[in-house]
Tab-separated table of C-alpha atoms in Angstrom:
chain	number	residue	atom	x	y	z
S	1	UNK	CA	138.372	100.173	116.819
S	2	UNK	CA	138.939	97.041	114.540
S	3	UNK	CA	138.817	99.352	111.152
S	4	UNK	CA	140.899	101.662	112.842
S	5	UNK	CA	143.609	98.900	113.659
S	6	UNK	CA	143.019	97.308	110.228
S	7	UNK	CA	143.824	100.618	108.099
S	8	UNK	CA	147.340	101.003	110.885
S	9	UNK	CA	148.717	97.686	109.176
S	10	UNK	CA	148.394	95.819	112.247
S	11	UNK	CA	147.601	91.974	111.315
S	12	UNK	CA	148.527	90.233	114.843
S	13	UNK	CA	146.634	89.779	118.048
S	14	UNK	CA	145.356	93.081	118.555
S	15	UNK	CA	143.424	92.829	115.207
S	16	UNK	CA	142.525	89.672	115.743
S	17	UNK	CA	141.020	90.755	119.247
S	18	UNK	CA	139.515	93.507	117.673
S	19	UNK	CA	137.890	91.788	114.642
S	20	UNK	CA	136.180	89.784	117.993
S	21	UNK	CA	134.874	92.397	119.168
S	22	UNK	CA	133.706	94.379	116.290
S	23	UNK	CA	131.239	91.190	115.650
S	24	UNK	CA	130.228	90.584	119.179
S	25	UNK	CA	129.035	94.491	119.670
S	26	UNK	CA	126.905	93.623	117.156
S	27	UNK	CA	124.455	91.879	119.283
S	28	UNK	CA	125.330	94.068	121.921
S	29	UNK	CA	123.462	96.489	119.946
S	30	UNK	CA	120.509	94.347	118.564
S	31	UNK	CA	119.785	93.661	121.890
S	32	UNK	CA	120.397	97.311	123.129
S	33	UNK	CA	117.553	98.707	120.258
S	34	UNK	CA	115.063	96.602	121.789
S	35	UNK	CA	115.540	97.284	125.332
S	36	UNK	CA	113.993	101.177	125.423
S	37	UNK	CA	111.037	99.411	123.688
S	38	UNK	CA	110.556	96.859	126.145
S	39	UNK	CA	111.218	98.677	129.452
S	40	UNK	CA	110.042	102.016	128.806
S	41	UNK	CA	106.854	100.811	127.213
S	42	UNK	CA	105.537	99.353	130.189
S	43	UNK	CA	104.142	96.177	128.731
S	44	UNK	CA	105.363	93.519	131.834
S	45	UNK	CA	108.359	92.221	129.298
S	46	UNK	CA	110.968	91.832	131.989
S	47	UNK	CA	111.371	87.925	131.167
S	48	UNK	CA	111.624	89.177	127.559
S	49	UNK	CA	114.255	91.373	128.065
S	50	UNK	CA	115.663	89.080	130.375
S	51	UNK	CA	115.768	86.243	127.518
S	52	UNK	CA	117.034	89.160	125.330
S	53	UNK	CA	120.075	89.519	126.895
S	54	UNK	CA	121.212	85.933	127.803
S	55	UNK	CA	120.670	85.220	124.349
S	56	UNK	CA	123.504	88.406	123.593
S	57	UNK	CA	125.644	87.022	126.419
S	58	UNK	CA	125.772	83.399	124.321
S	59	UNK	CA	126.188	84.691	121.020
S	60	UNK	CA	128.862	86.850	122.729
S	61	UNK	CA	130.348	83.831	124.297
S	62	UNK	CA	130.115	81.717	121.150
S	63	UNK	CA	131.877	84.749	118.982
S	64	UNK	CA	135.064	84.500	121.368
S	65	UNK	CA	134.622	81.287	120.852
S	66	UNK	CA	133.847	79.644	117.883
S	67	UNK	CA	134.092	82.573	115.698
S	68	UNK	CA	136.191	80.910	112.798
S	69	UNK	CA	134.725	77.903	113.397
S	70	UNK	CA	131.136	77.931	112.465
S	71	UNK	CA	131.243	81.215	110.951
S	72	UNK	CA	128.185	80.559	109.056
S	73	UNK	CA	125.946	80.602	111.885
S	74	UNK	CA	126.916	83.947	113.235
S	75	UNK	CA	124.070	85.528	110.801
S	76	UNK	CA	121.897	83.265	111.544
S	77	UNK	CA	122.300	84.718	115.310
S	78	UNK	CA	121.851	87.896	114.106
S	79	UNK	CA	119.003	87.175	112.300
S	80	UNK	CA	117.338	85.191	115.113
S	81	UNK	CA	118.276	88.022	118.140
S	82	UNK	CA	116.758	90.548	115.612
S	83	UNK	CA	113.735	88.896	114.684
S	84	UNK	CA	112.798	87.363	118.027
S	85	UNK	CA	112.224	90.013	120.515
S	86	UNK	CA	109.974	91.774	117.214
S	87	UNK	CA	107.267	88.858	117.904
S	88	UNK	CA	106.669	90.167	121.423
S	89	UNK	CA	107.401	93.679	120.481
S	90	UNK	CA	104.505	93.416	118.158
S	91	UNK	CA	101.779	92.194	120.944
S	92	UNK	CA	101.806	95.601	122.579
S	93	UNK	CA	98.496	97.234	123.324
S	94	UNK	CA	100.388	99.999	122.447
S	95	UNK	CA	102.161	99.874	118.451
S	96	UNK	CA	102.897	103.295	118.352
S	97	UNK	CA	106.620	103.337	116.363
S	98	UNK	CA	106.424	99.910	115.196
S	99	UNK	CA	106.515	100.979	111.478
S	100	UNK	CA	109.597	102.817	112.151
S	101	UNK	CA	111.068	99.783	113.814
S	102	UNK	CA	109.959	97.362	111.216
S	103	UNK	CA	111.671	99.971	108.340
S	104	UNK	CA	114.834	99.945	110.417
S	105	UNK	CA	115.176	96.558	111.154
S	106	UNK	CA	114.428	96.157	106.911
S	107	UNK	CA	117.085	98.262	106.060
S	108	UNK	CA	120.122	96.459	108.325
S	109	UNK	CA	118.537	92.972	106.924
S	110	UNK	CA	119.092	94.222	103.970
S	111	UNK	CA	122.663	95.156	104.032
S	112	UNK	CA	123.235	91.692	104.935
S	113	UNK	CA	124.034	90.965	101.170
S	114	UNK	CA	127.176	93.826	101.402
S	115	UNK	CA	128.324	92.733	105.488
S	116	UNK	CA	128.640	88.557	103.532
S	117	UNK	CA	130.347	90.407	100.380
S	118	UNK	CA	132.983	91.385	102.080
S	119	UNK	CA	135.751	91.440	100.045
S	120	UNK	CA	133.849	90.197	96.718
S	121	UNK	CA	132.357	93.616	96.300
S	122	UNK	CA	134.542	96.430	96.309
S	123	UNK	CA	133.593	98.922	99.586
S	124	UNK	CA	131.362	95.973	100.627
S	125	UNK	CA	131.950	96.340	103.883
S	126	UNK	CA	131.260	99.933	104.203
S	127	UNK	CA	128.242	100.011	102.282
S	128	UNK	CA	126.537	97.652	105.107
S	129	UNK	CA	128.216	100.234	107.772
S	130	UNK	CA	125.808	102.592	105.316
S	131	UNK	CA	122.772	100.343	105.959
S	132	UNK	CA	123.545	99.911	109.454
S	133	UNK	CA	123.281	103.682	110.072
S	134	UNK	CA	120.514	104.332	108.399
S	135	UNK	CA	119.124	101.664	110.184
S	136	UNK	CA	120.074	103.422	113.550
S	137	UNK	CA	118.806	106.563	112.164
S	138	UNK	CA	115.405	105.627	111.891
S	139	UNK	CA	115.325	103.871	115.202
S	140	UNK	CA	116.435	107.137	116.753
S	141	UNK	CA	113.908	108.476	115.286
S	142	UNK	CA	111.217	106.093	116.435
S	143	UNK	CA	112.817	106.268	120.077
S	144	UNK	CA	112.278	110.145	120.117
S	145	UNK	CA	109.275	110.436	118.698
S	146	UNK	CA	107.392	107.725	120.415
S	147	UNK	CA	109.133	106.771	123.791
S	148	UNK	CA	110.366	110.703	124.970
S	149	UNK	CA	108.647	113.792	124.951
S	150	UNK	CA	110.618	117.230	124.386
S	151	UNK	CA	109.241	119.092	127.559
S	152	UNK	CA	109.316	122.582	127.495
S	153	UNK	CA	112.490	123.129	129.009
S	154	UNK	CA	113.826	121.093	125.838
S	155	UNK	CA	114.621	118.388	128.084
S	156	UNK	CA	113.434	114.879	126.950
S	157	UNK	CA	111.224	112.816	129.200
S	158	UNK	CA	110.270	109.003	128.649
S	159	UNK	CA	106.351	108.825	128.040
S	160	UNK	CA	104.508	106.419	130.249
């Protein structure tokens, strides 16, 4: 929605707004690749993903908040509710797809370079979009091939 408001010319409160929300949906959705892991795994990680997601609803909180402010710590948030819940992740009895996670959560820490460049590089901005999906992609990929099963019906079901 932000981009979409940027590229209309609109440079008031709505983009402003938007530009909020754009970087707080971005722990929204750290926090949202982890959760299939930890709950459909069965590993007893409720207080994990409990932790998980107070830790999005601060830097959620601190985004509307202090966004301009201490902008510099907003990747270190990132960094920190990406890197985290991995620890725990990684004691599983079970590691099946943990490769795949590792390789996707390499690729968007490595478009942090372009998402910093923003405006020094030319496309910066959509080049991390690029790593971002690819990051996605392979965590899709992960989540289908090791949490769901394609039944017979072609339906999926989650594997206990």
């Amino acid at each position: 929605m932000f981009h979409i408001v940027c590229y209309c010319g609109n440079t008031g409160r709505l983009k402003r707004l938007c530009h909020l929300g754009d970087r707080a949906i971005i722990y929204i959705f750290i926090a949202a690749s982890y959760t299939p892991w930890m709950v459909l795994k069965k590993h007893n990680m409720n207080e994990i993903v409990w932790l998980t997601w107070l830790a999005t609803l601060f830097c959620v909180v601190y985004q509307f908040s202090f966004h301009d402010k201490f902008a510099s710590l907003e990747i270190c948030f990132y960094l920190a509710l990406g890197i985290c819940p991995s620890v725990f992740i990684t004691e599983m009895h079970n590691k099946d797809g943990i490769l795949e996670m590792a390789l996707s959560g390499f690729i968007v820490i490595s478009g942090i370079f372009f998402f910093k460049a923003d405006g020094m590089i030319p496309f910066a901005h959509a080049i991390w979009h690029c790593f971002v999906a690819a990051g996605a992609a392979f965590h899709y990929y992960a989540i289908l091939k090791y949490l769901y099963i394609l039944t017979a019906t072609h339906d999926y079901e989650v594997i206990s």
